[in-house]
Amino acid sequence: MESSDGEAIDKRRVHLRPVTLRDPAPVLLHLLPCEVLVNRPAPVGLFFTPAIRQGPDGLEVSFRGRSLRGEEVVVPPGLVGYVMTEEKGEVLLGKQDFSEGLQDDEQEEQELVEPPEALERDFDRFIGATASFSSFTLWGLETIPGPDARVRGALTWPSLAAAIHAQVPED
Amino acid sequence: MDLSELERDNTGRCRLNSPVPSVCRKEPCVLGVDEAGRGPVLGPMVYAICYCPLSRLADLEALKVADSKTLSESERDRLFGKMEEDGDFVGWALDVLSPNLISTSMLGRVKYNLNSLSHDTATGLVQYALDQGVKVAQVFVDTVGPPETYQERLQQRFPGVEVTVKAKADALYPVVSAASICAKVARDKAVKNWKFVEKLQDLDTDYGSGYPNDPKTKAWLREHVDPVFGFPQFVRFSWRTAQSILEKEAEDITWEDSQTGHQEGLRRIKSYFSEGPRARLPHRYFQERGLESATIL
């Protein structure tokens, strides 16, 4: 029944490291009106943040010679923003050692109980929060994104989702 | 020349001016317009006006002002000092356009080219002199682009003034030479004391003339590329030299207004259609908000 593709994906479970959600450091985020076609660290603190100015109609900066106008967007109440990062091979080992150190007692207990088939396998993928945020700076190309910005609309989805999935009392 | 206002914020434009000599508010004046730093890929472009009463033009000529390009830096500084000493009949004003302003103008959604930017800046400076009460009778301008249309535009804008736009006006008319000296002195000083907005350490400021064909300038540009941010704001991103270095050495960027059939730009939209024959477009609610379900990580 299942295609081989599906099996390959099923085999690689994605695990969330709950411990990373506990207390990740707050971080400043900028959402740009463009896509940088690569995923890599960038010296934001050297090039970008020092160039931000408070203009008459919001924040001003430029990126790659193009003018941006920005404003703060607050994460809706009841929600927390996380920066999620996938652990890479080498990092994985380090992280495991780290969590063992933290949760010494738990680990020992588990070892005594002798776990059944482990939920986390070598070939699984792991994501964890590396930072958290309660607001971010939204940048528009030459104009303030304003109340109609797509991201602002997207942030209304969690409350709508909660409403439409809520249990309707049987009358 | 005090450029401290520019040093406080060099991301936009900055107007500097001498006090207006009182005689210039009483007698008909001649006013020259010129620019410095139009060609370089680095640093600001400076527009300057210089004016004096027609009756004192001979005194301005006596200073032996000449086209700033034919003078050494120290000669220009000395002549500018002389003009300041003659502040009782010579006035000047300038507009420093930061490289960031030039880049963002030229790379805007609606392109604002360098000629229009130059014309508008020159017009703004003449208007500034009029607003200050200077009795402008004649205006001489070193041309940018074809002189005829430029002259027509300026003449229309300032009907009460006799406008002359000419190529090499900076060599022909002493008042334009004087303006060119003001502009060049300001440009040189601005470049020399440029405060980089970026927090870059050990920045090597040996960037040559700043002209795109200077090998030293090119080498400096190549050395100072950041793969994500490109260059410091000192660089005019809109120059071809800067653009071609970015194309080779920096990451590609897709802007929200640049998706004109570019493969990368279309990828996300295409993904709506390419998930097999049964794939449906998500509800408008999700499309309008840019929301997609995360079925794969």
GROMACS .gro file of C-alpha atoms in nm:
model
  468
    1MET     CA    1   0.000   0.000   0.000
    2GLU     CA    2   0.256   0.256   0.112
    3SER     CA    3   0.498   0.391  -0.142
    4SER     CA    4   0.868   0.348  -0.075
    5ASP     CA    5   0.899   0.726  -0.052
    6GLY     CA    6   0.648   0.735   0.227
    7GLU     CA    7   0.836   0.462   0.413
    8ALA     CA    8   1.162   0.652   0.387
    9ILE     CA    9   0.999   0.961   0.531
   10ASP     CA   10   0.815   0.760   0.799
   11LYS     CA   11   1.136   0.600   0.911
   12ARG     CA   12   1.296   0.934   0.979
   13ARG     CA   13   1.092   1.065   1.265
   14VAL     CA   14   1.134   1.428   1.363
   15HIS     CA   15   1.177   1.474   1.735
   16LEU     CA   16   1.139   1.797   1.919
   17ARG     CA   17   1.376   1.843   2.211
   18PRO     CA   18   1.135   1.960   2.482
   19VAL     CA   19   1.417   2.071   2.709
   20THR     CA   20   1.517   2.338   2.457
   21LEU     CA   21   1.175   2.505   2.486
   22ARG     CA   22   1.217   2.568   2.855
   23ASP     CA   23   1.435   2.874   2.858
   24PRO     CA   24   1.581   2.976   2.522
   25ALA     CA   25   1.749   3.315   2.511
   26PRO     CA   26   1.541   3.596   2.364
   27VAL     CA   27   1.659   3.712   2.024
   28LEU     CA   28   1.599   4.009   1.790
   29LEU     CA   29   1.453   3.906   1.458
   30HIS     CA   30   1.408   4.087   1.128
   31LEU     CA   31   1.172   3.968   0.857
   32LEU     CA   32   1.283   4.107   0.520
   33PRO     CA   33   1.075   4.155   0.206
   34CYS     CA   34   1.312   3.932   0.013
   35GLU     CA   35   1.453   3.586   0.010
   36VAL     CA   36   1.823   3.520   0.053
   37LEU     CA   37   1.863   3.200  -0.142
   38VAL     CA   38   2.088   3.034   0.110
   39ASN     CA   39   2.067   2.944   0.476
   40ARG     CA   40   2.372   3.054   0.670
   41PRO     CA   41   2.473   3.276   0.958
   42ALA     CA   42   2.504   3.645   0.867
   43PRO     CA   43   2.673   3.935   1.051
   44VAL     CA   44   2.344   4.116   1.126
   45GLY     CA   45   2.496   4.301   1.421
   46LEU     CA   46   2.778   4.443   1.209
   47PHE     CA   47   2.595   4.543   0.892
   48PHE     CA   48   2.226   4.574   0.964
   49THR     CA   49   2.132   4.676   1.318
   50PRO     CA   50   2.379   4.967   1.342
   51ALA     CA   51   2.227   5.115   1.025
   52ILE     CA   52   1.867   5.125   1.151
   53ARG     CA   53   1.730   5.478   1.192
   54GLN     CA   54   1.409   5.604   1.343
   55GLY     CA   55   1.248   5.799   1.061
   56PRO     CA   56   0.934   6.012   1.055
   57ASP     CA   57   0.723   5.713   0.947
   58GLY     CA   58   0.880   5.420   1.125
   59LEU     CA   59   1.216   5.246   1.116
   60GLU     CA   60   1.447   5.291   0.819
   61VAL     CA   61   1.733   5.086   0.690
   62SER     CA   62   1.864   4.957   0.360
   63PHE     CA   63   1.959   4.610   0.246
   64ARG     CA   64   2.169   4.552  -0.064
   65GLY     CA   65   2.112   4.913  -0.164
   66ARG     CA   66   1.733   4.895  -0.139
   67SER     CA   67   1.534   5.101   0.102
   68LEU     CA   68   1.331   4.928   0.373
   69ARG     CA   69   1.071   5.063   0.617
   70GLY     CA   70   0.997   4.864   0.927
   71GLU     CA   71   0.781   4.828   1.233
   72GLU     CA   72   0.759   4.602   1.535
   73VAL     CA   73   0.513   4.313   1.522
   74VAL     CA   74   0.416   4.159   1.853
   75VAL     CA   75   0.347   3.787   1.878
   76PRO     CA   76  -0.024   3.748   1.979
   77PRO     CA   77  -0.091   3.696   2.350
   78GLY     CA   78  -0.073   3.337   2.463
   79LEU     CA   79   0.183   3.247   2.199
   80VAL     CA   80   0.561   3.232   2.206
   81GLY     CA   81   0.790   3.251   1.909
   82TYR     CA   82   1.074   3.001   1.881
   83VAL     CA   83   1.366   2.981   1.644
   84MET     CA   84   1.385   2.612   1.562
   85THR     CA   85   1.703   2.458   1.432
   86GLU     CA   86   1.770   2.106   1.320
   87GLU     CA   87   2.056   1.936   1.494
   88LYS     CA   88   2.328   1.822   1.262
   89GLY     CA   89   2.523   1.499   1.293
   90GLU     CA   90   2.816   1.623   1.501
   91VAL     CA   91   2.603   1.855   1.710
   92LEU     CA   92   2.370   1.568   1.790
   93LEU     CA   93   2.628   1.382   1.997
   94GLY     CA   94   2.727   1.693   2.185
   95LYS     CA   95   2.367   1.774   2.263
   96GLN     CA   96   2.300   1.427   2.394
   97ASP     CA   97   2.595   1.444   2.628
   98PHE     CA   98   2.473   1.778   2.745
   99SER     CA   99   2.121   1.661   2.820
  100GLU     CA  100   2.252   1.357   3.001
  101GLY     CA  101   2.448   1.588   3.223
  102LEU     CA  102   2.141   1.794   3.292
  103GLN     CA  103   1.903   1.512   3.356
  104ASP     CA  104   2.132   1.283   3.543
  105ASP     CA  105   1.868   1.132   3.767
  106GLU     CA  106   1.620   1.068   3.493
  107GLN     CA  107   1.880   0.904   3.278
  108GLU     CA  108   1.985   0.668   3.553
  109GLU     CA  109   1.628   0.570   3.622
  110GLN     CA  110   1.570   0.499   3.260
  111GLU     CA  111   1.876   0.285   3.239
  112LEU     CA  112   1.757   0.081   3.535
  113VAL     CA  113   1.421   0.024   3.374
  114GLU     CA  114   1.593  -0.087   3.053
  115PRO     CA  115   1.399   0.099   2.781
  116PRO     CA  116   1.210  -0.096   2.515
  117GLU     CA  117   1.275  -0.010   2.154
  118ALA     CA  118   1.415   0.341   2.170
  119LEU     CA  119   1.189   0.615   2.034
  120GLU     CA  120   1.490   0.809   1.919
  121ARG     CA  121   1.703   0.627   1.667
  122ASP     CA  122   2.041   0.722   1.518
  123PHE     CA  123   1.890   0.812   1.184
  124ASP     CA  124   1.605   1.025   1.321
  125ARG     CA  125   1.604   1.401   1.297
  126PHE     CA  126   1.598   1.632   1.593
  127ILE     CA  127   1.490   1.991   1.616
  128GLY     CA  128   1.523   2.222   1.909
  129ALA     CA  129   1.463   2.583   1.994
  130THR     CA  130   1.779   2.793   1.980
  131ALA     CA  131   1.609   3.120   2.070
  132SER     CA  132   1.273   3.270   2.154
  133PHE     CA  133   1.094   3.594   2.069
  134SER     CA  134   0.783   3.783   2.164
  135SER     CA  135   0.812   4.038   1.884
  136PHE     CA  136   1.007   4.093   1.565
  137THR     CA  137   1.076   4.371   1.318
  138LEU     CA  138   0.881   4.342   0.997
  139TRP     CA  139   1.037   4.522   0.700
  140GLY     CA  140   0.860   4.631   0.385
  141LEU     CA  141   1.023   4.730   0.057
  142GLU     CA  142   1.020   5.112   0.063
  143THR     CA  143   0.692   5.129   0.254
  144ILE     CA  144   0.579   5.032   0.603
  145PRO     CA  145   0.416   4.688   0.582
  146GLY     CA  146   0.117   4.823   0.778
  147PRO     CA  147  -0.190   4.647   0.914
  148ASP     CA  148  -0.255   4.456   0.591
  149ALA     CA  149   0.081   4.277   0.588
  150ARG     CA  150   0.052   3.905   0.515
  151VAL     CA  151   0.242   3.811   0.828
  152ARG     CA  152   0.000   4.006   1.044
  153GLY     CA  153  -0.280   3.810   0.881
  154ALA     CA  154  -0.092   3.484   0.937
  155LEU     CA  155  -0.068   3.561   1.308
  156THR     CA  156  -0.449   3.563   1.330
  157TRP     CA  157  -0.462   3.197   1.230
  158PRO     CA  158  -0.384   3.043   1.573
  159SER     CA  159  -0.683   3.211   1.738
  160LEU     CA  160  -0.910   3.123   1.447
  161ALA     CA  161  -0.780   2.765   1.450
  162ALA     CA  162  -0.847   2.742   1.823
  163ALA     CA  163  -1.200   2.873   1.773
  164ILE     CA  164  -1.296   2.635   1.491
  165HIS     CA  165  -1.144   2.334   1.664
  166ALA     CA  166  -1.295   2.406   2.003
  167GLN     CA  167  -1.548   2.161   2.142
  168VAL     CA  168  -1.902   2.284   2.074
  169PRO     CA  169  -2.117   2.223   2.380
  170GLU     CA  170  -2.405   1.986   2.301
  171ASP     CA  171  -2.732   2.156   2.373
  172MET     CA  172   3.402   7.349   0.601
  173ASP     CA  173   3.218   7.188   0.886
  174LEU     CA  174   3.080   6.849   0.791
  175SER     CA  175   2.985   6.738   1.141
  176GLU     CA  176   2.616   6.721   1.053
  177LEU     CA  177   2.698   6.473   0.779
  178GLU     CA  178   2.917   6.274   1.016
  179ARG     CA  179   2.627   6.241   1.260
  180ASP     CA  180   2.414   6.072   0.997
  181ASN     CA  181   2.548   5.989   0.655
  182THR     CA  182   2.266   5.763   0.541
  183GLY     CA  183   2.056   6.033   0.375
  184ARG     CA  184   2.122   6.381   0.240
  185CYS     CA  185   2.269   6.681   0.409
  186ARG     CA  186   2.248   7.052   0.327
  187LEU     CA  187   2.533   7.283   0.423
  188ASN     CA  188   2.559   7.651   0.353
  189SER     CA  189   2.748   7.971   0.421
  190PRO     CA  190   2.568   8.270   0.565
  191VAL     CA  191   2.401   8.472   0.289
  192PRO     CA  192   2.605   8.791   0.226
  193SER     CA  193   2.366   9.083   0.274
  194VAL     CA  194   2.474   9.243  -0.055
  195CYS     CA  195   2.338   8.933  -0.235
  196ARG     CA  196   1.990   9.016  -0.108
  197LYS     CA  197   2.013   9.367  -0.255
  198GLU     CA  198   2.197   9.336  -0.586
  199PRO     CA  199   2.135   9.105  -0.884
  200CYS     CA  200   2.354   8.797  -0.851
  201VAL     CA  201   2.513   8.537  -1.069
  202LEU     CA  202   2.493   8.178  -0.945
  203GLY     CA  203   2.692   7.873  -1.056
  204VAL     CA  204   2.596   7.506  -1.011
  205ASP     CA  205   2.833   7.212  -1.024
  206GLU     CA  206   2.883   6.868  -0.879
  207ALA     CA  207   3.162   6.646  -0.755
  208GLY     CA  208   3.173   6.270  -0.720
  209ARG     CA  209   2.920   6.174  -0.983
  210GLY     CA  210   3.122   5.887  -1.130
  211PRO     CA  211   3.278   5.707  -0.832
  212VAL     CA  212   3.132   5.384  -0.699
  213LEU     CA  213   3.228   5.495  -0.348
  214GLY     CA  214   3.116   5.780  -0.127
  215PRO     CA  215   2.872   6.068  -0.163
  216MET     CA  216   2.793   6.290  -0.456
  217VAL     CA  217   2.805   6.660  -0.372
  218TYR     CA  218   2.610   6.934  -0.546
  219ALA     CA  219   2.713   7.292  -0.486
  220ILE     CA  220   2.601   7.641  -0.574
  221CYS     CA  221   2.816   7.949  -0.542
  222TYR     CA  222   2.688   8.302  -0.597
  223CYS     CA  223   2.796   8.664  -0.583
  224PRO     CA  224   2.665   9.001  -0.706
  225LEU     CA  225   2.723   9.061  -1.078
  226SER     CA  226   2.908   9.378  -0.976
  227ARG     CA  227   3.162   9.171  -0.780
  228LEU     CA  228   3.221   8.898  -1.039
  229ALA     CA  229   3.560   9.050  -1.124
  230ASP     CA  230   3.663   9.015  -0.757
  231LEU     CA  231   3.566   8.647  -0.768
  232GLU     CA  232   3.767   8.604  -1.089
  233ALA     CA  233   4.061   8.777  -0.920
  234LEU     CA  234   4.079   8.483  -0.679
  235LYS     CA  235   4.185   8.280  -0.985
  236VAL     CA  236   3.923   8.015  -0.932
  237ALA     CA  237   3.941   7.746  -1.200
  238ASP     CA  238   3.782   7.414  -1.284
  239SER     CA  239   3.839   7.205  -0.971
  240LYS     CA  240   3.967   6.915  -1.180
  241THR     CA  241   4.268   7.123  -1.290
  242LEU     CA  242   4.361   7.211  -0.931
  243SER     CA  243   4.546   7.013  -0.670
  244GLU     CA  244   4.375   6.931  -0.343
  245SER     CA  245   4.577   7.192  -0.153
  246GLU     CA  246   4.501   7.458  -0.416
  247ARG     CA  247   4.131   7.380  -0.385
  248ASP     CA  248   4.148   7.404  -0.006
  249ARG     CA  249   4.332   7.735  -0.032
  250LEU     CA  250   4.081   7.877  -0.280
  251PHE     CA  251   3.788   7.765  -0.069
  252GLY     CA  252   3.953   7.942   0.225
  253LYS     CA  253   3.977   8.259   0.014
  254MET     CA  254   3.609   8.237  -0.072
  255GLU     CA  255   3.526   8.206   0.296
  256GLU     CA  256   3.736   8.516   0.363
  257ASP     CA  257   3.530   8.693   0.098
  258GLY     CA  258   3.210   8.589   0.272
  259ASP     CA  259   3.090   8.950   0.255
  260PHE     CA  260   3.005   8.900  -0.114
  261VAL     CA  261   3.047   8.527  -0.193
  262GLY     CA  262   2.794   8.274  -0.071
  263TRP     CA  263   2.767   7.901  -0.124
  264ALA     CA  264   2.545   7.608  -0.036
  265LEU     CA  265   2.574   7.239  -0.097
  266ASP     CA  266   2.382   6.918  -0.085
  267VAL     CA  267   2.565   6.600   0.007
  268LEU     CA  268   2.387   6.294  -0.131
  269SER     CA  269   2.502   5.987   0.058
  270PRO     CA  270   2.588   5.672  -0.136
  271ASN     CA  271   2.299   5.507   0.047
  272LEU     CA  272   2.057   5.768  -0.086
  273ILE     CA  273   2.196   5.720  -0.437
  274SER     CA  274   2.165   5.340  -0.415
  275THR     CA  275   1.814   5.337  -0.274
  276SER     CA  276   1.696   5.598  -0.527
  277MET     CA  277   1.837   5.417  -0.827
  278LEU     CA  278   1.728   5.072  -0.706
  279GLY     CA  279   1.376   5.177  -0.603
  280ARG     CA  280   1.058   5.008  -0.721
  281VAL     CA  281   1.018   5.316  -0.935
  282LYS     CA  282   1.364   5.384  -1.070
  283TYR     CA  283   1.497   5.732  -0.998
  284ASN     CA  284   1.800   5.766  -1.220
  285LEU     CA  285   2.111   5.963  -1.146
  286ASN     CA  286   2.032   6.235  -1.401
  287SER     CA  287   1.692   6.305  -1.247
  288LEU     CA  288   1.842   6.297  -0.900
  289SER     CA  289   2.109   6.543  -1.016
  290HIS     CA  290   1.862   6.775  -1.186
  291ASP     CA  291   1.630   6.779  -0.887
  292THR     CA  292   1.916   6.844  -0.647
  293ALA     CA  293   2.047   7.132  -0.858
  294THR     CA  294   1.697   7.276  -0.886
  295GLY     CA  295   1.656   7.242  -0.511
  296LEU     CA  296   1.974   7.438  -0.446
  297VAL     CA  297   1.875   7.725  -0.678
  298GLN     CA  298   1.536   7.733  -0.508
  299TYR     CA  299   1.712   7.737  -0.172
  300ALA     CA  300   1.910   8.049  -0.274
  301LEU     CA  301   1.588   8.219  -0.388
  302ASP     CA  302   1.418   8.121  -0.062
  303GLN     CA  303   1.705   8.280   0.129
  304GLY     CA  304   1.636   8.605  -0.052
  305VAL     CA  305   1.933   8.594  -0.288
  306LYS     CA  306   1.851   8.807  -0.593
  307VAL     CA  307   1.943   8.547  -0.853
  308ALA     CA  308   1.959   8.703  -1.200
  309GLN     CA  309   2.172   8.452  -1.390
  310VAL     CA  310   2.235   8.083  -1.336
  311PHE     CA  311   2.516   7.888  -1.499
  312VAL     CA  312   2.508   7.510  -1.481
  313ASP     CA  313   2.755   7.245  -1.581
  314THR     CA  314   2.541   7.002  -1.774
  315VAL     CA  315   2.436   6.653  -1.685
  316GLY     CA  316   2.299   6.483  -1.993
  317PRO     CA  317   2.194   6.685  -2.300
  318PRO     CA  318   2.226   7.058  -2.218
  319GLU     CA  319   1.928   7.175  -2.429
  320THR     CA  320   1.652   6.985  -2.248
  321TYR     CA  321   1.811   7.051  -1.911
  322GLN     CA  322   1.829   7.423  -1.981
  323GLU     CA  323   1.468   7.424  -2.098
  324ARG     CA  324   1.353   7.253  -1.780
  325LEU     CA  325   1.546   7.491  -1.555
  326GLN     CA  326   1.433   7.795  -1.752
  327GLN     CA  327   1.073   7.684  -1.717
  328ARG     CA  328   1.115   7.627  -1.347
  329PHE     CA  329   1.283   7.965  -1.289
  330PRO     CA  330   1.122   8.201  -1.543
  331GLY     CA  331   1.260   8.515  -1.380
  332VAL     CA  332   1.619   8.397  -1.410
  333GLU     CA  333   1.844   8.376  -1.711
  334VAL     CA  334   1.960   8.014  -1.726
  335THR     CA  335   2.264   7.887  -1.917
  336VAL     CA  336   2.341   7.517  -1.921
  337LYS     CA  337   2.665   7.418  -2.087
  338ALA     CA  338   2.912   7.136  -2.105
  339LYS     CA  339   3.239   7.228  -1.932
  340ALA     CA  340   3.072   7.528  -1.767
  341ASP     CA  341   3.307   7.468  -1.473
  342ALA     CA  342   3.598   7.576  -1.695
  343LEU     CA  343   3.412   7.860  -1.871
  344TYR     CA  344   3.245   8.052  -1.591
  345PRO     CA  345   3.430   8.149  -1.273
  346VAL     CA  346   3.115   8.124  -1.064
  347VAL     CA  347   3.075   7.760  -1.176
  348SER     CA  348   3.445   7.698  -1.109
  349ALA     CA  349   3.387   7.833  -0.759
  350ALA     CA  350   3.090   7.598  -0.716
  351SER     CA  351   3.300   7.307  -0.842
  352ILE     CA  352   3.566   7.390  -0.582
  353CYS     CA  353   3.306   7.394  -0.301
  354ALA     CA  354   3.167   7.061  -0.420
  355LYS     CA  355   3.506   6.896  -0.457
  356VAL     CA  356   3.636   7.019  -0.121
  357ALA     CA  357   3.325   6.882   0.048
  358ARG     CA  358   3.336   6.552  -0.136
  359ASP     CA  359   3.707   6.499  -0.054
  360LYS     CA  360   3.653   6.584   0.309
  361ALA     CA  361   3.345   6.363   0.334
  362VAL     CA  362   3.530   6.067   0.183
  363LYS     CA  363   3.838   6.119   0.399
  364ASN     CA  364   3.639   6.138   0.722
  365TRP     CA  365   3.372   5.888   0.626
  366LYS     CA  366   3.219   5.724   0.932
  367PHE     CA  367   3.120   5.373   0.835
  368VAL     CA  368   2.773   5.293   0.965
  369GLU     CA  369   2.874   4.929   0.990
  370LYS     CA  370   3.072   4.802   1.285
  371LEU     CA  371   3.357   4.671   1.077
  372GLN     CA  372   3.690   4.616   1.240
  373ASP     CA  373   4.029   4.678   1.086
  374LEU     CA  374   3.865   4.841   0.789
  375ASP     CA  375   4.122   4.917   0.528
  376THR     CA  376   4.050   5.265   0.391
  377ASP     CA  377   4.298   5.241   0.107
  378TYR     CA  378   4.029   5.234  -0.162
  379GLY     CA  379   4.202   5.442  -0.426
  380SER     CA  380   4.014   5.710  -0.619
  381GLY     CA  381   3.675   5.546  -0.583
  382TYR     CA  382   3.633   5.538  -0.960
  383PRO     CA  383   3.514   5.203  -1.097
  384ASN     CA  384   3.809   5.170  -1.334
  385ASP     CA  385   4.068   5.215  -1.058
  386PRO     CA  386   4.220   4.870  -0.987
  387LYS     CA  387   4.268   4.968  -0.622
  388THR     CA  388   3.899   5.052  -0.588
  389LYS     CA  389   3.800   4.725  -0.754
  390ALA     CA  390   4.028   4.527  -0.525
  391TRP     CA  391   3.886   4.704  -0.221
  392LEU     CA  392   3.532   4.622  -0.332
  393ARG     CA  393   3.615   4.257  -0.380
  394GLU     CA  394   3.778   4.241  -0.039
  395HIS     CA  395   3.480   4.396   0.136
  396VAL     CA  396   3.198   4.182   0.003
  397ASP     CA  397   2.984   4.016   0.261
  398PRO     CA  398   2.799   3.720   0.108
  399VAL     CA  399   2.468   3.827   0.264
  400PHE     CA  400   2.480   4.204   0.311
  401GLY     CA  401   2.692   4.282   0.010
  402PHE     CA  402   2.888   4.599   0.082
  403PRO     CA  403   2.903   4.866   0.348
  404GLN     CA  404   2.672   5.162   0.274
  405PHE     CA  405   2.978   5.358   0.160
  406VAL     CA  406   2.941   5.171  -0.170
  407ARG     CA  407   2.689   5.267  -0.437
  408PHE     CA  408   2.512   4.936  -0.487
  409SER     CA  409   2.351   5.063  -0.804
  410TRP     CA  410   2.682   5.092  -0.991
  411ARG     CA  411   2.745   4.820  -1.246
  412THR     CA  412   3.086   4.747  -1.093
  413ALA     CA  413   2.928   4.682  -0.755
  414GLN     CA  414   2.645   4.477  -0.904
  415SER     CA  415   2.872   4.250  -1.102
  416ILE     CA  416   3.091   4.181  -0.800
  417LEU     CA  417   2.779   4.094  -0.602
  418GLU     CA  418   2.654   3.863  -0.875
  419LYS     CA  419   2.976   3.667  -0.855
  420GLU     CA  420   3.066   3.680  -0.489
  421ALA     CA  421   2.748   3.725  -0.289
  422GLU     CA  422   2.438   3.513  -0.236
  423ASP     CA  423   2.142   3.554  -0.469
  424ILE     CA  424   1.848   3.754  -0.344
  425THR     CA  425   1.489   3.739  -0.465
  426TRP     CA  426   1.292   4.054  -0.388
  427GLU     CA  427   0.917   4.052  -0.361
  428ASP     CA  428   0.899   4.282  -0.663
  429SER     CA  429   1.151   4.095  -0.877
  430GLN     CA  430   0.968   3.769  -0.954
  431THR     CA  431   0.968   3.801  -1.329
  432GLY     CA  432   0.985   3.440  -1.440
  433HIS     CA  433   1.295   3.372  -1.237
  434GLN     CA  434   1.318   3.002  -1.157
  435GLU     CA  435   1.394   3.053  -0.788
  436GLY     CA  436   1.132   3.317  -0.749
  437LEU     CA  437   0.860   3.093  -0.879
  438ARG     CA  438   0.949   2.786  -0.681
  439ARG     CA  439   0.722   2.852  -0.389
  440ILE     CA  440   0.422   2.931  -0.602
  441LYS     CA  441   0.485   2.631  -0.825
  442SER     CA  442   0.485   2.402  -0.526
  443TYR     CA  443   0.110   2.458  -0.502
  444PHE     CA  444   0.065   2.289  -0.838
  445SER     CA  445   0.335   2.027  -0.852
  446GLU     CA  446   0.216   1.801  -0.573
  447GLY     CA  447   0.045   1.566  -0.813
  448PRO     CA  448  -0.287   1.579  -0.990
  449ARG     CA  449  -0.499   1.577  -0.676
  450ALA     CA  450  -0.333   1.880  -0.519
  451ARG     CA  451  -0.577   2.163  -0.463
  452LEU     CA  452  -0.504   2.525  -0.395
  453PRO     CA  453  -0.540   2.601  -0.029
  454HIS     CA  454  -0.828   2.820   0.076
  455ARG     CA  455  -0.800   3.188  -0.002
  456TYR     CA  456  -0.762   3.259   0.369
  457PHE     CA  457  -0.430   3.075   0.370
  458GLN     CA  458  -0.311   3.208   0.036
  459GLU     CA  459  -0.369   3.567   0.141
  460ARG     CA  460  -0.166   3.512   0.455
  461GLY     CA  461   0.115   3.320   0.292
  462LEU     CA  462   0.039   3.018   0.509
  463GLU     CA  463   0.135   2.669   0.397
  464SER     CA  464   0.108   2.346   0.587
  465ALA     CA  465   0.444   2.211   0.695
  466THR     CA  466   0.428   1.855   0.570
  467ILE     CA  467   0.801   1.835   0.524
  468LEU     CA  468   1.079   1.993   0.719
   0.00000   0.00000   0.00000
